[in-house]
Coordinates of N, CA and C in Angstrom, one line a residue:
X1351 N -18.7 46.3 -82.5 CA -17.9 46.5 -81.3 C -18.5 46.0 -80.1
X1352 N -20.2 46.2 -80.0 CA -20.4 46.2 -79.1 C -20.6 44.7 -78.7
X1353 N -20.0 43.7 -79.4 CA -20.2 41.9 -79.3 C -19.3 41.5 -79.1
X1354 N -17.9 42.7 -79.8 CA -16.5 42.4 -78.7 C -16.1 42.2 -77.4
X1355 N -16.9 43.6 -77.0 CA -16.6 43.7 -76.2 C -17.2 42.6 -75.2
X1356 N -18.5 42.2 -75.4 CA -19.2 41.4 -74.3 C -18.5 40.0 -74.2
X1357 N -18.2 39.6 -75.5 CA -17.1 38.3 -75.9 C -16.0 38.3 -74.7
X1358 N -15.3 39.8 -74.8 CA -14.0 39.9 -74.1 C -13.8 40.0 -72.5
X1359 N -16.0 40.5 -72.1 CA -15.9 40.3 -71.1 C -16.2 39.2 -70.3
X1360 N -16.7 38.2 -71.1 CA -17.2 36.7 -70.6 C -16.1 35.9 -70.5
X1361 N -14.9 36.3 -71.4 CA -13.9 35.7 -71.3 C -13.2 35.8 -70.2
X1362 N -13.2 37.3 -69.5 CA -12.3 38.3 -68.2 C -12.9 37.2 -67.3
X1363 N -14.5 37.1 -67.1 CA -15.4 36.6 -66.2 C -14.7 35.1 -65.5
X1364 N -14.6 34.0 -66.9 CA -14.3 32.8 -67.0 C -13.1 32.6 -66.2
X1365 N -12.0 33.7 -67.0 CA -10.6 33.5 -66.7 C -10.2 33.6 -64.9
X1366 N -11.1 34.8 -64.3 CA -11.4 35.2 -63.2 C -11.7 34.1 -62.1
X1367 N -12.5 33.0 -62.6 CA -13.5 31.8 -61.8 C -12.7 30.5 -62.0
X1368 N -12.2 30.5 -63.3 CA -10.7 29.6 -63.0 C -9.1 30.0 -62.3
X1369 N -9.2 31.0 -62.0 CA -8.1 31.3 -61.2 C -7.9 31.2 -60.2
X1370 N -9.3 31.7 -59.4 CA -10.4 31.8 -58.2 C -10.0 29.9 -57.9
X1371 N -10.1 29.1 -58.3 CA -10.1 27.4 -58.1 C -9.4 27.6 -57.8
X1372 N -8.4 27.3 -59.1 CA -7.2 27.3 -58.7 C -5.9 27.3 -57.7
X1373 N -6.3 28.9 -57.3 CA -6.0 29.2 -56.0 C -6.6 28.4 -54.6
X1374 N -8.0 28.0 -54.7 CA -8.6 27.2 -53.7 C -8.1 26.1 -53.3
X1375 N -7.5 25.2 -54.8 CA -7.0 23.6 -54.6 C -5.5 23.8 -54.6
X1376 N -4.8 25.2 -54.4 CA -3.7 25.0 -53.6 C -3.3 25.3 -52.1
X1377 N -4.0 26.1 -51.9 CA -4.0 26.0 -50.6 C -4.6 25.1 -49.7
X1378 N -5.4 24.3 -50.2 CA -5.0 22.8 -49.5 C -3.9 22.0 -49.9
X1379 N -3.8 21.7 -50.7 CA -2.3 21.3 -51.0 C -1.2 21.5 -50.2
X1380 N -0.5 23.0 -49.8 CA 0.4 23.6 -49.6 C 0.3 24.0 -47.9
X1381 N -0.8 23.2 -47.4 CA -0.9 23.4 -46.2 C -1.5 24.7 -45.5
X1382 N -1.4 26.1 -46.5 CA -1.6 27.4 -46.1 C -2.6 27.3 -45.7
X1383 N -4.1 27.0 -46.0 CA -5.3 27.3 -45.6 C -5.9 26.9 -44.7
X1384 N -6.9 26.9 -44.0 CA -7.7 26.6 -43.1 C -7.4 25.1 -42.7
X1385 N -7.7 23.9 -43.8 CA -7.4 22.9 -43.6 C -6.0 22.6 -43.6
X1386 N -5.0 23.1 -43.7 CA -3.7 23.0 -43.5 C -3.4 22.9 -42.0
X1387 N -3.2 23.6 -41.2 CA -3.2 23.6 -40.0 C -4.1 22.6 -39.1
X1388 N -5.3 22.2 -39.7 CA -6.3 21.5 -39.0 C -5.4 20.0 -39.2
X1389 N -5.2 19.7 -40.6 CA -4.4 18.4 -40.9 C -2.8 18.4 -40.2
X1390 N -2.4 19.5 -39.9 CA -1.3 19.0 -39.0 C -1.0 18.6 -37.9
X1391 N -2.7 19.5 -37.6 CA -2.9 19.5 -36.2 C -3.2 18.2 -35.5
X1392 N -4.5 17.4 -36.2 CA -4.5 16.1 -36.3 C -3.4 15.0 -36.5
X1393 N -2.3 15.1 -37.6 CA -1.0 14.8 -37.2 C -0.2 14.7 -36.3
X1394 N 0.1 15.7 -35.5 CA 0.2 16.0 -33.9 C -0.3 15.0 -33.0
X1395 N -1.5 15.5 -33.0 CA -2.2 14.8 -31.7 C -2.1 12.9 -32.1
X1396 N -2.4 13.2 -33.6 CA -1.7 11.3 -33.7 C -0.6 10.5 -33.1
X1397 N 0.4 12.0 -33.5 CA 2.0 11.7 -33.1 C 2.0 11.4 -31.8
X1398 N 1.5 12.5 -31.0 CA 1.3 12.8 -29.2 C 0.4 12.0 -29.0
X1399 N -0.3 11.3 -29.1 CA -0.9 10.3 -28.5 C -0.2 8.5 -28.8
X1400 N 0.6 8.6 -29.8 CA 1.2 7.3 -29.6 C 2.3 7.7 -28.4
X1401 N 3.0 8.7 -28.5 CA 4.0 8.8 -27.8 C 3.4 9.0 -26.5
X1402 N 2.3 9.8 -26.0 CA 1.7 9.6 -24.7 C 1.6 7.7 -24.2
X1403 N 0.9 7.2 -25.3 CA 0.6 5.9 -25.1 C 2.0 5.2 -24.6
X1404 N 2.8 5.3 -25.6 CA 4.1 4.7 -25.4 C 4.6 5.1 -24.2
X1405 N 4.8 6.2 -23.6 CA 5.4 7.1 -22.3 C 4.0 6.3 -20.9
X1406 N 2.9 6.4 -21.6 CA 1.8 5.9 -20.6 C 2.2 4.1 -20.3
X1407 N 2.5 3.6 -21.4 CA 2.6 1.7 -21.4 C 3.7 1.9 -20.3
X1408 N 5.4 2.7 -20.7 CA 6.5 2.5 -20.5 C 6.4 2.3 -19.0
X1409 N 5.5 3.8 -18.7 CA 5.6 4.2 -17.4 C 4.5 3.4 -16.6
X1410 N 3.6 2.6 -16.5 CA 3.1 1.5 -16.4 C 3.5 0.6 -16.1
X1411 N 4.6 0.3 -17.3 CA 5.2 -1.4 -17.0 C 6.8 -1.0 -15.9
X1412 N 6.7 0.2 -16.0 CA 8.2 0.3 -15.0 C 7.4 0.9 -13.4
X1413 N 6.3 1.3 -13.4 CA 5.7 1.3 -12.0 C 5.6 0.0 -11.7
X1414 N 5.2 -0.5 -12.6 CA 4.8 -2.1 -11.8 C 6.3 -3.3 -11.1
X1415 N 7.3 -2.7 -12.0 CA 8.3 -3.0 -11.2 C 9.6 -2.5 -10.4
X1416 N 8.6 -1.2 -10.4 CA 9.1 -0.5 -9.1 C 8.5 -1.1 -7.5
X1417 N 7.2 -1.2 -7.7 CA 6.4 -1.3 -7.0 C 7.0 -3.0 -6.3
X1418 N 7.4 -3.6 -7.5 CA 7.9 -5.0 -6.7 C 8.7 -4.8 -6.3
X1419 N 9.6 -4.0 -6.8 CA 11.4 -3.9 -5.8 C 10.9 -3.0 -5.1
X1420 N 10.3 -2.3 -4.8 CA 10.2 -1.2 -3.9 C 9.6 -2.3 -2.3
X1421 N 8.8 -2.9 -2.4 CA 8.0 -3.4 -1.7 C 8.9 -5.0 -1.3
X1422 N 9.1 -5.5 -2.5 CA 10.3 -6.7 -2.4 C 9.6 -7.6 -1.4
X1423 N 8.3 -7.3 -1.1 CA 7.4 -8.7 -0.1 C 6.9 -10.0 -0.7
X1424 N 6.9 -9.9 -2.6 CA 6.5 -11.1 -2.7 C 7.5 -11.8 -3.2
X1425 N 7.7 -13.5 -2.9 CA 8.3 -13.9 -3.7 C 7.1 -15.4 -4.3
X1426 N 7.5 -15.4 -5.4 CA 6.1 -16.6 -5.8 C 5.0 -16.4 -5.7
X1427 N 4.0 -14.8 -6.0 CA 3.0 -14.9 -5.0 C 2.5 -14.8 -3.2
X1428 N 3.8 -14.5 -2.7 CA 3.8 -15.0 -1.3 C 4.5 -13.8 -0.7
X1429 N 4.3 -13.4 0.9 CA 5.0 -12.4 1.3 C 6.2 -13.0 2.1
X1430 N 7.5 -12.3 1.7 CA 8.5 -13.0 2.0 C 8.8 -12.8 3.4
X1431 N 9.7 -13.8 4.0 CA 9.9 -14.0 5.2 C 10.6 -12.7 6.3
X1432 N 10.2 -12.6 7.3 CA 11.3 -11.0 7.6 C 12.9 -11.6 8.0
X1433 N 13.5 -11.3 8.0 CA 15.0 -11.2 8.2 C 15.4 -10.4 9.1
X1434 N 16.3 -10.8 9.8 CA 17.1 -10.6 11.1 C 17.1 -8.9 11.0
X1435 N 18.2 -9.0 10.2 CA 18.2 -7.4 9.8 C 16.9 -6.7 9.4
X1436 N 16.0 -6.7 9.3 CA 15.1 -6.0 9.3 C 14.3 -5.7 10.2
X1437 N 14.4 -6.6 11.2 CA 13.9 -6.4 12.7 C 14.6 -5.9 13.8
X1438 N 13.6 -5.3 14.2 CA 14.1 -4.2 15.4 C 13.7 -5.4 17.1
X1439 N 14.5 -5.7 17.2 CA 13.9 -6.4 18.5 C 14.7 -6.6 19.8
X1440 N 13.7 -6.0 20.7 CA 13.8 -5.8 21.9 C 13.2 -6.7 22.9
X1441 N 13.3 -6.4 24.3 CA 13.0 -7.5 25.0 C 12.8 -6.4 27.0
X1442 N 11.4 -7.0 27.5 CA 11.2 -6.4 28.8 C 10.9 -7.1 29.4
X1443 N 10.8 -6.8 30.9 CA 9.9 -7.5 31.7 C 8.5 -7.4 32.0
X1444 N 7.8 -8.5 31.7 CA 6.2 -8.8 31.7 C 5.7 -9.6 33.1
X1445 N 6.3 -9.3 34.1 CA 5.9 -10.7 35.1 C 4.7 -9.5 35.6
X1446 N 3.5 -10.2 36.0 CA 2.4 -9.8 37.0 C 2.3 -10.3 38.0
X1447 N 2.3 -9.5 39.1 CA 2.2 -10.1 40.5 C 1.4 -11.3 40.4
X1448 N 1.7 -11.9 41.6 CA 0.8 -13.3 41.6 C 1.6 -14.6 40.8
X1449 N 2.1 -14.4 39.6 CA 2.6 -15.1 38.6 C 3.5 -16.1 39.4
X1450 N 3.6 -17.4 39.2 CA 4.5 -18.2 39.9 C 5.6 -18.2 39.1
X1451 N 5.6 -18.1 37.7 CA 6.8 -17.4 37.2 C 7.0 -16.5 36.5
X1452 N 8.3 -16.1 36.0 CA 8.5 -14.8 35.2 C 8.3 -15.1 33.7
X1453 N 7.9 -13.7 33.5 CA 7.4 -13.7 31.8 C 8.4 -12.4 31.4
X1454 N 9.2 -12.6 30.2 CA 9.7 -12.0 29.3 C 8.9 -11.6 28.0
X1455 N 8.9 -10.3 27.5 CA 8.4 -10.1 26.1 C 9.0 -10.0 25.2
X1456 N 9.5 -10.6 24.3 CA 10.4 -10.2 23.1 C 9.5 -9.7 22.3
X1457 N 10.0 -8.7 21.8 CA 9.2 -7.7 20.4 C 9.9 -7.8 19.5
X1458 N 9.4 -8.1 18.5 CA 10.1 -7.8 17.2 C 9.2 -6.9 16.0
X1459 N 10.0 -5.9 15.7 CA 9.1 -5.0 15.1 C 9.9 -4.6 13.4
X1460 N 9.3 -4.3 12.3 CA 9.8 -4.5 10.9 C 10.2 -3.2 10.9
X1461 N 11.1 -3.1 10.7 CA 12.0 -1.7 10.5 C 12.5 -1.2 8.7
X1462 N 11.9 -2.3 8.3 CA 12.4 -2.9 6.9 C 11.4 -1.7 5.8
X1463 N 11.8 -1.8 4.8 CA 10.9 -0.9 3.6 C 9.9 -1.8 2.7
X1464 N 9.6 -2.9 3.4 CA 8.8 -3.6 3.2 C 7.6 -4.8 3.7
X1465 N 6.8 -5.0 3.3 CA 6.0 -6.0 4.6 C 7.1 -7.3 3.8
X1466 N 6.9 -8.1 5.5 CA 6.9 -9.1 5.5 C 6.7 -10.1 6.6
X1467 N 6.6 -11.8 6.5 CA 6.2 -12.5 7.3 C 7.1 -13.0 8.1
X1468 N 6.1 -13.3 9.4 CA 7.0 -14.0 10.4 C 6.3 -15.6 11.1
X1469 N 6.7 -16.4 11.2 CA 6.2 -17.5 11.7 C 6.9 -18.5 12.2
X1470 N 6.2 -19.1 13.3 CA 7.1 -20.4 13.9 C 7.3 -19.6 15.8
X1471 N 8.6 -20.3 16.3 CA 9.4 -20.4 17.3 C 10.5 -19.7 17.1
X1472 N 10.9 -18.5 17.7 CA 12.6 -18.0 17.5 C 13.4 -19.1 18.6
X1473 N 14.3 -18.8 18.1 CA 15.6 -19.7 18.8 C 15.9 -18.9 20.1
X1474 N 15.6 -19.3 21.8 CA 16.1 -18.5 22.6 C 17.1 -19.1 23.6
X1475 N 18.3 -18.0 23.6 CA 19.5 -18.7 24.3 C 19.2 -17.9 25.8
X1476 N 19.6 -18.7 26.9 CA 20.5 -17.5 28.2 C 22.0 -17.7 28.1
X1477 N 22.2 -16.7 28.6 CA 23.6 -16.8 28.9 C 23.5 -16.9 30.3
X1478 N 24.2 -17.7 30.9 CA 24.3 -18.0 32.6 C 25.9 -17.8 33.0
X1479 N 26.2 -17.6 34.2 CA 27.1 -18.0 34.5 C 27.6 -19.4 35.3
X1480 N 26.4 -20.3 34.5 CA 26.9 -21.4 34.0 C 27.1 -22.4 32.8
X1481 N 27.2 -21.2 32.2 CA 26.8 -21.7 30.5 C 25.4 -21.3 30.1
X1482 N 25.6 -21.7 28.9 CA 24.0 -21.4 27.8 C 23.1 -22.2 28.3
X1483 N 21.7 -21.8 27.7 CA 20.6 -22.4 28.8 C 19.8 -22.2 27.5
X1484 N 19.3 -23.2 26.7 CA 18.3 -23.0 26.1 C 16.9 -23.4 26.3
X1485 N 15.9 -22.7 25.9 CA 14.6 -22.2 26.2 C 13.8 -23.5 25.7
X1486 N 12.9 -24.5 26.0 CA 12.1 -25.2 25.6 C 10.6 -24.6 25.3
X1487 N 10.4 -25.1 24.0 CA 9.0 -24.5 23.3 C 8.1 -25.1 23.9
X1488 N 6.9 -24.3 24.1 CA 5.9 -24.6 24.7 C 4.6 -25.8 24.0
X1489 N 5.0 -25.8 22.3 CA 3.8 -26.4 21.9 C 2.7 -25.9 21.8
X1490 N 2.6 -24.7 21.8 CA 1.5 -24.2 20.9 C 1.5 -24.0 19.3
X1491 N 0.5 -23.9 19.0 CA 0.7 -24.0 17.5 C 0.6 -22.7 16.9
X1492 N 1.6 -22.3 16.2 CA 2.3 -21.2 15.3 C 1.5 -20.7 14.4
X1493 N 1.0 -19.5 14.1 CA 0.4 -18.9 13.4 C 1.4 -17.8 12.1
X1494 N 0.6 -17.5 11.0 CA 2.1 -16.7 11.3 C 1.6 -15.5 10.7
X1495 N 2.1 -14.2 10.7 CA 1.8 -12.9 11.3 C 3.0 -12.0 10.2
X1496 N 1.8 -11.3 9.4 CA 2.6 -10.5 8.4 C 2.6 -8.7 8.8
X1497 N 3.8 -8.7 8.8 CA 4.1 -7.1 9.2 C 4.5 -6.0 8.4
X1498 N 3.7 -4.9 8.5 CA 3.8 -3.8 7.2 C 4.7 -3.2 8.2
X1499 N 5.8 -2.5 7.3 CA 6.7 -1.2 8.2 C 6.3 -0.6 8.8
X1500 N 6.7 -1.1 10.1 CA 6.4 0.1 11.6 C 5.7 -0.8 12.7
X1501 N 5.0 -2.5 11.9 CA 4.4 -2.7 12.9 C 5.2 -4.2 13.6
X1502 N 4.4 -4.7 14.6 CA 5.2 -5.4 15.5 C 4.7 -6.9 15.8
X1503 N 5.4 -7.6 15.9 CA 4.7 -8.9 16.7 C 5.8 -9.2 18.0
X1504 N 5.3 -10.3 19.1 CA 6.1 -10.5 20.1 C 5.5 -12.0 20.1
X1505 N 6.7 -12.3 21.1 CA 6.4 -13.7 21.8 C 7.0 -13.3 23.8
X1506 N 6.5 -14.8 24.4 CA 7.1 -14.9 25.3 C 8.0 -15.7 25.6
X1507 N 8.5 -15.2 26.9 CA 9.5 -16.2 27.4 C 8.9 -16.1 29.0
X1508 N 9.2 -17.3 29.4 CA 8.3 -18.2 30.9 C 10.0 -18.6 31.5
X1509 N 9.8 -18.6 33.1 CA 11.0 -19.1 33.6 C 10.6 -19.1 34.9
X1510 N 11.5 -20.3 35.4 CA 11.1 -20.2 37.0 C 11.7 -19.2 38.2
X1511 N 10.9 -18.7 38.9 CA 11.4 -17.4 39.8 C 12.4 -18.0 40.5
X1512 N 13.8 -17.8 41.1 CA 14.4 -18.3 42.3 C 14.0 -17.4 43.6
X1513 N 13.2 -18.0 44.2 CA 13.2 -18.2 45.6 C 13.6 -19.0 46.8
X1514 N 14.5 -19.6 46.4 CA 15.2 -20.4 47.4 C 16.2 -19.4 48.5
X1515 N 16.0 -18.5 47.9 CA 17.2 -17.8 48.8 C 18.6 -18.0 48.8
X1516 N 19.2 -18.8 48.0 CA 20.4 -18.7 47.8 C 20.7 -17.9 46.2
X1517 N 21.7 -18.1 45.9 CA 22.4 -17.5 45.1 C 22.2 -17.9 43.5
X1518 N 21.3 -18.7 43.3 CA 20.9 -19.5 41.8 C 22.0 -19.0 40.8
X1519 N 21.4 -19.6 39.4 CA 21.9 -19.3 38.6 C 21.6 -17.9 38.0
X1520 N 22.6 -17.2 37.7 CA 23.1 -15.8 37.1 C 23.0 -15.3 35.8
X1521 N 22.0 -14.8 35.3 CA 21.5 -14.8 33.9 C 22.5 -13.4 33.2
X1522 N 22.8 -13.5 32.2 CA 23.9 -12.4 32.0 C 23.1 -12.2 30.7
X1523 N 23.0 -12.5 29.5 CA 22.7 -12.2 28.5 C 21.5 -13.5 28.1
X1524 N 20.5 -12.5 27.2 CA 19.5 -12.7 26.3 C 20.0 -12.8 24.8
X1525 N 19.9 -14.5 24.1 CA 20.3 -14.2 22.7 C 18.8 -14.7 22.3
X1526 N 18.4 -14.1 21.0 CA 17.2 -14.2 20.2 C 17.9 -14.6 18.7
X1527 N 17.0 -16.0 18.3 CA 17.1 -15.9 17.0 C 16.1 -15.6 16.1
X1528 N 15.3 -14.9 15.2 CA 13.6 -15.4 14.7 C 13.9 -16.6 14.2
X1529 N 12.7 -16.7 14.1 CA 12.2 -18.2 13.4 C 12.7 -17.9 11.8
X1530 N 13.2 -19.2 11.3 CA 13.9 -19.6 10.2 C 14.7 -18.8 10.0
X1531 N 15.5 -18.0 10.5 CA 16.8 -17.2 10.7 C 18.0 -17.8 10.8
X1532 N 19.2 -17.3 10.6 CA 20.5 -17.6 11.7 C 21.3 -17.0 12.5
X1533 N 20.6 -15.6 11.6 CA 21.7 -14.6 12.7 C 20.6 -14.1 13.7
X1534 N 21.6 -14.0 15.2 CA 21.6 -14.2 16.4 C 21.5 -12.3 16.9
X1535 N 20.3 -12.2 17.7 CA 20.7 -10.9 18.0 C 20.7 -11.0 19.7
X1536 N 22.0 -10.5 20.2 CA 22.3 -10.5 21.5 C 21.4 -9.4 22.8
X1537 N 20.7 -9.6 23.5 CA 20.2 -8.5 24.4 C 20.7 -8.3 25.7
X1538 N 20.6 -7.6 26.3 CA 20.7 -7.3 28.1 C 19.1 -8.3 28.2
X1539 N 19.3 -9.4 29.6 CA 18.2 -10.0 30.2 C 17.7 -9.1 30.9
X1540 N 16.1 -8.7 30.8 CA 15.6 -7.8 31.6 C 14.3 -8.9 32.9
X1541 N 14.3 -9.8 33.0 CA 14.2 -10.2 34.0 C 14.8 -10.1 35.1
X1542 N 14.4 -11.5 36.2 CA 14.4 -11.8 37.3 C 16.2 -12.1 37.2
X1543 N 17.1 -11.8 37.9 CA 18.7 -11.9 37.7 C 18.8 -13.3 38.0
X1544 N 18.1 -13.8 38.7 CA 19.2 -15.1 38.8 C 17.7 -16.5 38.5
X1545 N 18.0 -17.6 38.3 CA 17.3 -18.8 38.2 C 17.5 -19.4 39.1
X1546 N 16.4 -20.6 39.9 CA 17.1 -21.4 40.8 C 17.1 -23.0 40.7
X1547 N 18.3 -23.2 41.6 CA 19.4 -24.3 40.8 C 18.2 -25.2 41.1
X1548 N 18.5 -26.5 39.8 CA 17.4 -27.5 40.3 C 18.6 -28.5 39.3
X1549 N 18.0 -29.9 39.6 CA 18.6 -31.1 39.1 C 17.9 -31.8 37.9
X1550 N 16.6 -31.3 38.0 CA 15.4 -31.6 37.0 C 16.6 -31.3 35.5
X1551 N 16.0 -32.9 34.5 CA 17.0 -32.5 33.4 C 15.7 -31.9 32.6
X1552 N 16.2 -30.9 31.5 CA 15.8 -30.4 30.7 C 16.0 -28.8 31.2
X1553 N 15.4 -28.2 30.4 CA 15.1 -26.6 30.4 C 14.0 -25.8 31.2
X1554 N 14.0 -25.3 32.2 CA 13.2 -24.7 33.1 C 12.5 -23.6 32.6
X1555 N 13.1 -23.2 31.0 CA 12.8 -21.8 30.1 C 11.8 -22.0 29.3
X1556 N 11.1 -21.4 29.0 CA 10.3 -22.4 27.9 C 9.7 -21.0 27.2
X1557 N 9.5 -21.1 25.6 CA 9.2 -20.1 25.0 C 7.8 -20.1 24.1
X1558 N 7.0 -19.4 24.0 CA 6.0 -19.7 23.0 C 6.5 -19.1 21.6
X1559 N 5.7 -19.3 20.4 CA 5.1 -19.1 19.2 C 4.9 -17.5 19.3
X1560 N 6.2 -17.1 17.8 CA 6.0 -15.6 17.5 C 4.4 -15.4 17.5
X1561 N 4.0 -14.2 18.3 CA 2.4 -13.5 18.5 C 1.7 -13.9 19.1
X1562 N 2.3 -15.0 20.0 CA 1.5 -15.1 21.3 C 2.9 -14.7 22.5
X1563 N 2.3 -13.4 23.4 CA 3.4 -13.0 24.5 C 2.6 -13.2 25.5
X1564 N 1.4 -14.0 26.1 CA 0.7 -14.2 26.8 C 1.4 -15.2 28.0
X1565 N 0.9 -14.5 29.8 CA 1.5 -15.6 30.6 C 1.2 -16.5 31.0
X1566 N 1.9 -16.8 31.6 CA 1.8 -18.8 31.9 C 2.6 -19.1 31.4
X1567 N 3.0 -20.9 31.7 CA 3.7 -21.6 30.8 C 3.1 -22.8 30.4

């Protein structure tokens, strides 16, 4: 009896230590155990990190062309030209005593949601009440002057004082074109009111190069 029994309990023992496995190699399997959760977990973060990547690339390649339409300064490499409509431009009187003639300042300032360039000669008209009077350029040489939103460039305008004492010509309006533009923006003349009459052909007006507003002519 007593070799049965120890037979029957080596057998209990065995049956006990293979069950015991058993049990071990399914709960990895079945996900339940310790490594279960850890392997999902890592699945996860695989999953979330391509999809961060992907959301990270997406949102990357769509900043970058926000940033261009948002900004819309370059074209080619290059910051584009400013446009009429985007400038805010005004016009005062700059004469200093002493000056033998009058100085106008045209400002032109970027009102726009993006930088851009300005360069050359604007187109400058008078209105007289004897007709249009356009401005001869002075011949300086043109630089050209890039403007982030808010900020400003000017030029001048030069003209001869009337002091004759009579009644000269009658300046009524200030038209501005910028340079390489076509639309025309109309101002009140804030100068000297009248010009005086002379026979000299050509233009008595004469304008410099957007960013130089400096006097003389």
């Amino acid at each position: 009896m007593r070799v049965h029994k120890l037979a029957f309990a080596a057998m209990a023992v065995a049956a006990g230590l293979s069950l015991t496995a058993c049990q071990n190699g399914d709960a990895g399997n079945d996900g339940t155990g310790r490594n279960g959760p850890s392997s999902a977990s890592s699945a996860a973060s695989s999953g979330g990190g391509k999809n961060s990547a992907e959301k990270n690339s997406a949102g990357k390649s769509s900043g970058g062309r926000d940033t261009a339409a948002g900004t819309g300064s370059h074209e080619n490499g290059k910051v584009s030209k400013c446009r009429s409509d985007e400038l805010e431009i005004t016009a005062k009187d700059n004469t200093i005593d002493g000056d033998p003639d009058g100085t106008v300042v045209v400002e032109l300032k970027n009102r726009g949601n993006r930088t851009c360039a300005i360069s050359g000669y604007a187109g400058v008209d008078l209105k007289t009440n004897s007709g249009s009077l356009s401005a001869k350029r002075t011949g300086e040489q043109p630089h050209q002057v890039v403007l982030k939103t808010g900020q400003s460039t000017a030029f001048g305008i030069n003209y001869p004082v009337n002091k004759s004492g009579g009644s000269g010509v009658r300046i009524t309006e200030l038209l501005v074109t910028p340079p390489n533009e076509t639309k025309t923006v109309t101002l009140r003349w804030p100068g000297a009111a009248t010009l005086p009459v002379t026979d000299t052909p050509g233009s008595p007006v004469k304008v410099g190069p957007v960013g130089n507003a400096g006097q003389g002519g």
